[in-house]
Amino acid sequence: MPELPEVETIVRDVRPKVLGRTIVRAELSHTDVLRGVTRPTLLRGLTGARVADVFRRAKHAVFDFGERRLVVQPGMTGALLIHRKPLDEDELRYAVLRATLDDGRLLVYRDVRRLGTLLWLDPRGWARYDAAIGPEPLDRAFTAEAMRAAAGRTRQAIKKALMDQRLVAGVGNIYANEALFAAGIDPSRPADQLTPEEWGALHRELRRILDAAVTGRGSTVRDYRTGTGAKGKFQLSLLVYGREGEPCVRCGTHLAGTHAIDARITVFCHRCQA
Ligand SMILES: [Zn+2]
């Protein structure tokens, strides 16, 4: 699933091409991606709507139409793309939402397996949605103390706490693994037992890695594509994710892998992470 850096990259690619544009026609090929909205309501709302802003919240792309907001939560195989020409057969097959803009271009949400979701929120719905998600790790207000206040009150494993969107926004399996390795913290440690020094290190490393991953246009380990359809580059800089059994870059010990913490793969170094 795309995480903060991947969705940020998509939003930065798409934003300049859709900002201020009006949707003249909207089509939806499948309704199974819709949550809390029907096809007629969504299409009626989108038609004639002007894109006032596009931004990211957690792992989602948000299209702000003034009164209403369209929240796109790309699943494993979801992508947002701008097309200048009519879609070919293959593009058409996986295009879930097609919005024709007033300059003739097409904004497409493509999703091969349709694991993503689309929300259509009024101001109250938006407030509820936004309040249910934790602070943004790249915000200026996200200090080490703020991070500890958000994620340090649970006895759950620190890796689980990091990935819990109610506690911290935008961090998934890839960047949780990377940040914990860089900070030298055992992913299975209860979050409420980390020392202030460890929170300091984790905060610093998480922000450094997320920032570098945004610069690297995200990590393509499988399906993720940027808003221009290209692969990201940050997968080349991952030090533990996908490297189970390989030597640790710091000490040479073989990296361990476990599914015991959260059923997802956790890769870590027994010697460097205490
Ligand atoms: Zn090591």
mmCIF file of C-alpha atoms and ligand atoms in Angstrom:
data_model
loop_
_atom_site.group_PDB
_atom_site.id
_atom_site.type_symbol
_atom_site.label_atom_id
_atom_site.label_comp_id
_atom_site.label_asym_id
_atom_site.label_seq_id
_atom_site.Cartn_x
_atom_site.Cartn_y
_atom_site.Cartn_z
ATOM 1 C CA MET A 1 0.000 0.000 0.000
ATOM 2 C CA PRO A 2 1.375 3.424 -0.851
ATOM 3 C CA GLU A 3 2.535 5.288 2.258
ATOM 4 C CA LEU A 4 3.144 8.989 2.942
ATOM 5 C CA PRO A 5 6.051 9.504 0.489
ATOM 6 C CA GLU A 6 4.282 7.708 -2.350
ATOM 7 C CA VAL A 7 0.994 9.574 -1.969
ATOM 8 C CA GLU A 8 2.851 12.877 -1.485
ATOM 9 C CA THR A 9 4.648 12.227 -4.783
ATOM 10 C CA ILE A 10 1.386 11.446 -6.574
ATOM 11 C CA VAL A 11 -0.236 14.603 -5.191
ATOM 12 C CA ARG A 12 2.722 16.803 -6.197
ATOM 13 C CA ASP A 13 2.585 15.385 -9.737
ATOM 14 C CA VAL A 14 -1.160 15.732 -10.172
ATOM 15 C CA ARG A 15 -1.755 19.018 -8.327
ATOM 16 C CA PRO A 16 -0.412 21.539 -10.883
ATOM 17 C CA LYS A 17 -2.351 19.848 -13.670
ATOM 18 C CA VAL A 18 -5.762 19.930 -12.005
ATOM 19 C CA LEU A 19 -5.678 23.009 -9.781
ATOM 20 C CA GLY A 20 -8.392 25.489 -10.782
ATOM 21 C CA ARG A 21 -9.786 23.155 -13.431
ATOM 22 C CA THR A 22 -13.465 22.270 -13.597
ATOM 23 C CA ILE A 23 -14.706 18.731 -14.137
ATOM 24 C CA VAL A 24 -17.017 18.708 -17.135
ATOM 25 C CA ARG A 25 -17.785 14.998 -17.115
ATOM 26 C CA ALA A 26 -17.325 12.170 -14.589
ATOM 27 C CA GLU A 27 -17.654 8.424 -15.108
ATOM 28 C CA LEU A 28 -17.337 5.563 -12.653
ATOM 29 C CA SER A 29 -16.897 1.994 -13.878
ATOM 30 C CA HIS A 30 -17.315 0.174 -10.532
ATOM 31 C CA THR A 31 -19.116 1.041 -7.329
ATOM 32 C CA ASP A 32 -17.239 -1.360 -5.027
ATOM 33 C CA VAL A 33 -14.624 1.335 -4.280
ATOM 34 C CA LEU A 34 -17.234 3.758 -2.919
ATOM 35 C CA ARG A 35 -17.668 4.229 0.833
ATOM 36 C CA GLY A 36 -20.666 6.076 2.185
ATOM 37 C CA VAL A 37 -21.678 7.534 -1.170
ATOM 38 C CA THR A 38 -23.677 6.272 -4.124
ATOM 39 C CA ARG A 39 -22.610 6.506 -7.751
ATOM 40 C CA PRO A 40 -25.282 9.084 -8.724
ATOM 41 C CA THR A 41 -24.429 11.324 -5.752
ATOM 42 C CA LEU A 42 -20.697 11.221 -6.474
ATOM 43 C CA LEU A 43 -21.049 11.824 -10.207
ATOM 44 C CA ARG A 44 -23.568 14.624 -9.706
ATOM 45 C CA GLY A 45 -21.238 16.239 -7.163
ATOM 46 C CA LEU A 46 -18.160 15.983 -9.360
ATOM 47 C CA THR A 47 -19.779 17.275 -12.537
ATOM 48 C CA GLY A 48 -19.244 21.025 -12.732
ATOM 49 C CA ALA A 49 -17.063 21.054 -9.608
ATOM 50 C CA ARG A 50 -13.876 23.152 -9.615
ATOM 51 C CA VAL A 51 -10.678 21.817 -8.041
ATOM 52 C CA ALA A 52 -9.839 24.392 -5.352
ATOM 53 C CA ASP A 53 -6.960 22.391 -3.884
ATOM 54 C CA VAL A 54 -5.234 19.009 -3.891
ATOM 55 C CA PHE A 55 -3.304 17.815 -0.886
ATOM 56 C CA ARG A 56 -2.310 14.716 1.057
ATOM 57 C CA ARG A 57 -3.602 13.549 4.431
ATOM 58 C CA ALA A 58 -1.932 10.405 5.845
ATOM 59 C CA LYS A 59 -1.841 7.937 2.908
ATOM 60 C CA HIS A 60 -4.693 9.580 1.022
ATOM 61 C CA ALA A 61 -4.992 12.141 -1.777
ATOM 62 C CA VAL A 62 -7.638 14.790 -1.129
ATOM 63 C CA PHE A 63 -9.348 16.790 -3.876
ATOM 64 C CA ASP A 64 -10.960 19.873 -2.383
ATOM 65 C CA PHE A 65 -13.937 21.215 -4.332
ATOM 66 C CA GLY A 66 -14.840 23.903 -1.819
ATOM 67 C CA GLU A 67 -17.910 22.495 -0.123
ATOM 68 C CA ARG A 68 -17.075 18.844 -0.735
ATOM 69 C CA ARG A 69 -13.925 16.784 -0.728
ATOM 70 C CA LEU A 70 -13.045 13.634 -2.631
ATOM 71 C CA VAL A 71 -10.674 11.434 -0.632
ATOM 72 C CA VAL A 72 -8.790 8.842 -2.669
ATOM 73 C CA GLN A 73 -7.258 6.022 -0.643
ATOM 74 C CA PRO A 74 -5.177 4.142 -3.201
ATOM 75 C CA GLY A 75 -4.965 0.445 -2.438
ATOM 76 C CA MET A 76 -2.050 -1.783 -3.370
ATOM 77 C CA THR A 77 -2.698 -1.299 -7.099
ATOM 78 C CA GLY A 78 -4.241 2.181 -7.115
ATOM 79 C CA ALA A 79 -2.819 5.106 -9.110
ATOM 80 C CA LEU A 80 -3.865 8.638 -10.023
ATOM 81 C CA LEU A 81 -2.889 9.714 -13.509
ATOM 82 C CA ILE A 82 -3.489 12.554 -15.957
ATOM 83 C CA HIS A 83 -4.084 11.622 -19.572
ATOM 84 C CA ARG A 84 -3.945 13.984 -22.527
ATOM 85 C CA LYS A 85 -5.387 11.502 -24.999
ATOM 86 C CA PRO A 86 -8.410 9.184 -24.891
ATOM 87 C CA LEU A 87 -7.658 5.983 -22.985
ATOM 88 C CA ASP A 88 -6.642 2.855 -24.862
ATOM 89 C CA GLU A 89 -8.306 -0.484 -24.184
ATOM 90 C CA ASP A 90 -5.987 -1.502 -21.346
ATOM 91 C CA GLU A 91 -6.154 1.900 -19.667
ATOM 92 C CA LEU A 92 -9.927 1.869 -19.944
ATOM 93 C CA ARG A 93 -10.170 -1.585 -18.402
ATOM 94 C CA TYR A 94 -8.651 -0.540 -15.069
ATOM 95 C CA ALA A 95 -9.854 3.067 -14.950
ATOM 96 C CA VAL A 96 -12.277 3.188 -12.030
ATOM 97 C CA LEU A 97 -12.994 6.920 -11.995
ATOM 98 C CA ARG A 98 -12.572 9.141 -15.055
ATOM 99 C CA ALA A 99 -13.009 12.878 -14.744
ATOM 100 C CA THR A 100 -12.754 14.979 -17.902
ATOM 101 C CA LEU A 101 -11.352 18.434 -17.139
ATOM 102 C CA ASP A 102 -12.288 21.666 -18.901
ATOM 103 C CA ASP A 103 -8.945 21.685 -20.744
ATOM 104 C CA GLY A 104 -9.713 18.290 -22.279
ATOM 105 C CA ARG A 105 -7.353 16.332 -20.056
ATOM 106 C CA LEU A 106 -8.528 13.327 -18.128
ATOM 107 C CA LEU A 107 -7.952 12.711 -14.415
ATOM 108 C CA VAL A 108 -8.077 8.956 -13.836
ATOM 109 C CA TYR A 109 -8.132 6.840 -10.724
ATOM 110 C CA ARG A 110 -6.855 3.490 -11.916
ATOM 111 C CA ASP A 111 -7.006 0.415 -9.706
ATOM 112 C CA VAL A 112 -6.337 -3.070 -11.096
ATOM 113 C CA ARG A 113 -7.573 -4.990 -8.050
ATOM 114 C CA ARG A 114 -9.880 -2.246 -6.760
ATOM 115 C CA LEU A 115 -8.608 -2.430 -3.177
ATOM 116 C CA GLY A 116 -8.657 1.356 -2.891
ATOM 117 C CA THR A 117 -11.588 3.448 -1.720
ATOM 118 C CA LEU A 118 -13.218 6.744 -2.623
ATOM 119 C CA LEU A 119 -14.922 8.957 -0.033
ATOM 120 C CA TRP A 120 -17.105 11.973 -0.831
ATOM 121 C CA LEU A 121 -17.230 14.127 2.265
ATOM 122 C CA ASP A 122 -19.197 17.202 3.327
ATOM 123 C CA PRO A 123 -17.564 19.521 5.899
ATOM 124 C CA ARG A 124 -18.868 17.466 8.821
ATOM 125 C CA GLY A 125 -17.742 14.213 7.257
ATOM 126 C CA TRP A 126 -14.339 15.751 6.592
ATOM 127 C CA ALA A 127 -14.002 16.933 10.192
ATOM 128 C CA ARG A 128 -14.802 13.437 11.441
ATOM 129 C CA TYR A 129 -12.400 11.808 8.990
ATOM 130 C CA ASP A 130 -9.588 14.246 9.799
ATOM 131 C CA ALA A 131 -10.050 13.984 13.573
ATOM 132 C CA ALA A 132 -9.735 10.187 13.443
ATOM 133 C CA ILE A 133 -6.198 10.421 11.997
ATOM 134 C CA GLY A 134 -3.073 11.217 14.020
ATOM 135 C CA PRO A 135 -0.610 14.082 13.436
ATOM 136 C CA GLU A 136 1.390 14.424 10.211
ATOM 137 C CA PRO A 137 5.023 13.417 10.854
ATOM 138 C CA LEU A 138 6.467 16.016 8.461
ATOM 139 C CA ASP A 139 4.542 18.919 10.001
ATOM 140 C CA ARG A 140 6.587 21.485 11.893
ATOM 141 C CA ALA A 141 4.453 20.890 14.999
ATOM 142 C CA PHE A 142 5.423 17.225 15.043
ATOM 143 C CA THR A 143 8.238 17.371 17.587
ATOM 144 C CA ALA A 144 9.712 14.383 19.427
ATOM 145 C CA GLU A 145 7.507 15.321 22.379
ATOM 146 C CA ALA A 146 4.430 15.470 20.147
ATOM 147 C CA MET A 147 5.321 12.082 18.735
ATOM 148 C CA ARG A 148 5.721 10.592 22.173
ATOM 149 C CA ALA A 149 2.394 12.122 23.280
ATOM 150 C CA ALA A 150 0.667 10.632 20.223
ATOM 151 C CA ALA A 151 2.229 7.166 20.110
ATOM 152 C CA GLY A 152 3.890 6.583 23.470
ATOM 153 C CA ARG A 153 0.918 5.775 25.676
ATOM 154 C CA THR A 154 0.255 2.304 24.378
ATOM 155 C CA ARG A 155 1.807 -0.967 25.502
ATOM 156 C CA GLN A 156 1.592 -2.201 21.941
ATOM 157 C CA ALA A 157 4.807 -2.847 20.042
ATOM 158 C CA ILE A 158 6.379 0.398 18.853
ATOM 159 C CA LYS A 159 6.150 -0.818 15.255
ATOM 160 C CA LYS A 160 2.379 -1.279 15.594
ATOM 161 C CA ALA A 161 2.006 2.112 17.237
ATOM 162 C CA LEU A 162 3.971 3.771 14.415
ATOM 163 C CA MET A 163 1.711 2.191 11.813
ATOM 164 C CA ASP A 164 -1.531 2.940 13.641
ATOM 165 C CA GLN A 165 -3.051 5.793 11.597
ATOM 166 C CA ARG A 166 -4.981 7.026 14.647
ATOM 167 C CA LEU A 167 -1.650 7.718 16.394
ATOM 168 C CA VAL A 168 0.679 8.824 13.586
ATOM 169 C CA ALA A 169 -0.387 9.562 9.996
ATOM 170 C CA GLY A 170 1.051 8.080 6.836
ATOM 171 C CA VAL A 171 3.526 5.482 8.141
ATOM 172 C CA GLY A 172 3.122 1.921 6.865
ATOM 173 C CA ASN A 173 5.229 -1.200 6.906
ATOM 174 C CA ILE A 174 8.117 -0.019 4.745
ATOM 175 C CA TYR A 175 8.900 3.187 6.625
ATOM 176 C CA ALA A 176 8.187 1.742 10.079
ATOM 177 C CA ASN A 177 10.812 -0.947 9.446
ATOM 178 C CA GLU A 178 13.312 1.568 8.089
ATOM 179 C CA ALA A 179 12.845 4.142 10.860
ATOM 180 C CA LEU A 180 13.187 1.558 13.652
ATOM 181 C CA PHE A 181 16.376 0.174 12.118
ATOM 182 C CA ALA A 182 17.870 3.639 11.670
ATOM 183 C CA ALA A 183 16.992 4.522 15.279
ATOM 184 C CA GLY A 184 18.391 1.216 16.595
ATOM 185 C CA ILE A 185 15.137 0.221 18.281
ATOM 186 C CA ASP A 186 13.749 -3.323 18.503
ATOM 187 C CA PRO A 187 10.353 -3.183 16.687
ATOM 188 C CA SER A 188 8.698 -5.433 19.303
ATOM 189 C CA ARG A 189 9.422 -3.118 22.263
ATOM 190 C CA PRO A 190 6.296 -1.789 24.008
ATOM 191 C CA ALA A 191 5.859 1.833 22.899
ATOM 192 C CA ASP A 192 5.379 3.083 26.457
ATOM 193 C CA GLN A 193 8.806 1.778 27.462
ATOM 194 C CA LEU A 194 10.919 3.801 25.061
ATOM 195 C CA THR A 195 13.219 6.339 26.712
ATOM 196 C CA PRO A 196 13.147 10.049 25.805
ATOM 197 C CA GLU A 197 16.464 9.519 23.983
ATOM 198 C CA GLU A 198 14.907 6.730 21.941
ATOM 199 C CA TRP A 199 11.891 8.911 21.069
ATOM 200 C CA GLY A 200 14.353 11.578 19.996
ATOM 201 C CA ALA A 201 16.205 9.161 17.719
ATOM 202 C CA LEU A 202 13.029 7.611 16.297
ATOM 203 C CA HIS A 203 11.499 11.014 15.611
ATOM 204 C CA ARG A 204 14.658 12.261 13.898
ATOM 205 C CA GLU A 205 15.106 9.115 11.781
ATOM 206 C CA LEU A 206 11.442 8.822 10.815
ATOM 207 C CA ARG A 207 11.366 12.397 9.554
ATOM 208 C CA ARG A 208 14.715 12.100 7.811
ATOM 209 C CA ILE A 209 13.659 8.910 6.008
ATOM 210 C CA LEU A 210 10.182 10.149 5.031
ATOM 211 C CA ASP A 211 11.729 13.357 3.730
ATOM 212 C CA ALA A 212 14.369 11.473 1.722
ATOM 213 C CA ALA A 213 11.699 9.119 0.376
ATOM 214 C CA VAL A 214 9.600 12.069 -0.830
ATOM 215 C CA THR A 215 12.717 13.442 -2.564
ATOM 216 C CA GLY A 216 13.282 9.973 -4.049
ATOM 217 C CA ARG A 217 9.667 9.989 -5.323
ATOM 218 C CA GLY A 218 8.651 7.015 -3.184
ATOM 219 C CA SER A 219 9.491 3.322 -3.141
ATOM 220 C CA THR A 220 8.319 1.015 -5.907
ATOM 221 C CA VAL A 221 8.563 -2.465 -4.436
ATOM 222 C CA ARG A 222 5.659 -3.736 -6.539
ATOM 223 C CA ASP A 223 2.840 -1.751 -8.080
ATOM 224 C CA TYR A 224 3.309 1.844 -6.941
ATOM 225 C CA ARG A 225 3.652 4.445 -9.694
ATOM 226 C CA THR A 226 4.062 8.203 -9.384
ATOM 227 C CA GLY A 227 1.490 10.663 -10.752
ATOM 228 C CA THR A 228 3.318 10.507 -14.107
ATOM 229 C CA GLY A 229 3.231 6.702 -14.239
ATOM 230 C CA ALA A 230 6.947 6.268 -13.438
ATOM 231 C CA LYS A 231 8.546 4.100 -10.758
ATOM 232 C CA GLY A 232 9.902 5.638 -7.564
ATOM 233 C CA LYS A 233 13.609 5.498 -6.693
ATOM 234 C CA PHE A 234 13.701 5.192 -2.922
ATOM 235 C CA GLN A 235 13.425 1.370 -2.973
ATOM 236 C CA LEU A 236 17.151 1.484 -3.796
ATOM 237 C CA SER A 237 17.807 3.209 -0.466
ATOM 238 C CA LEU A 238 15.850 0.827 1.774
ATOM 239 C CA LEU A 239 18.205 -0.774 4.312
ATOM 240 C CA VAL A 240 16.010 -3.469 5.893
ATOM 241 C CA TYR A 241 12.632 -3.706 4.130
ATOM 242 C CA GLY A 242 12.792 -6.591 1.627
ATOM 243 C CA ARG A 243 16.278 -7.587 2.850
ATOM 244 C CA GLU A 244 15.516 -10.448 5.228
ATOM 245 C CA GLY A 245 18.507 -12.810 5.414
ATOM 246 C CA GLU A 246 20.887 -10.281 3.886
ATOM 247 C CA PRO A 247 23.773 -8.875 5.931
ATOM 248 C CA CYS A 248 23.058 -5.784 8.053
ATOM 249 C CA VAL A 249 24.700 -2.736 6.441
ATOM 250 C CA ARG A 250 26.067 -1.709 9.851
ATOM 251 C CA CYS A 251 27.327 -4.900 11.484
ATOM 252 C CA GLY A 252 27.082 -7.690 8.897
ATOM 253 C CA THR A 253 24.714 -9.876 10.963
ATOM 254 C CA HIS A 254 22.034 -11.564 8.855
ATOM 255 C CA LEU A 255 18.819 -9.532 9.093
ATOM 256 C CA ALA A 256 15.962 -11.369 10.776
ATOM 257 C CA GLY A 257 12.376 -11.473 9.553
ATOM 258 C CA THR A 258 9.248 -12.112 11.609
ATOM 259 C CA HIS A 259 5.481 -11.914 11.191
ATOM 260 C CA ALA A 260 4.941 -12.175 14.949
ATOM 261 C CA ILE A 261 4.471 -8.465 15.685
ATOM 262 C CA ASP A 262 1.617 -7.507 13.381
ATOM 263 C CA ALA A 263 1.256 -10.284 10.766
ATOM 264 C CA ARG A 264 3.197 -8.082 8.342
ATOM 265 C CA ILE A 265 6.862 -8.763 7.637
ATOM 266 C CA THR A 266 9.158 -7.068 10.117
ATOM 267 C CA VAL A 267 12.831 -7.077 9.137
ATOM 268 C CA PHE A 268 15.401 -6.080 11.732
ATOM 269 C CA CYS A 269 18.929 -6.621 13.042
ATOM 270 C CA HIS A 270 19.212 -8.538 16.319
ATOM 271 C CA ARG A 271 22.505 -6.854 17.112
ATOM 272 C CA CYS A 272 21.830 -3.215 16.113
ATOM 273 C CA GLN A 273 18.252 -2.948 17.402
ATOM 274 C CA ALA A 274 17.864 -3.301 21.156
HETATM 275 ZN ZN ZN B 1 23.293 -4.848 12.529
#
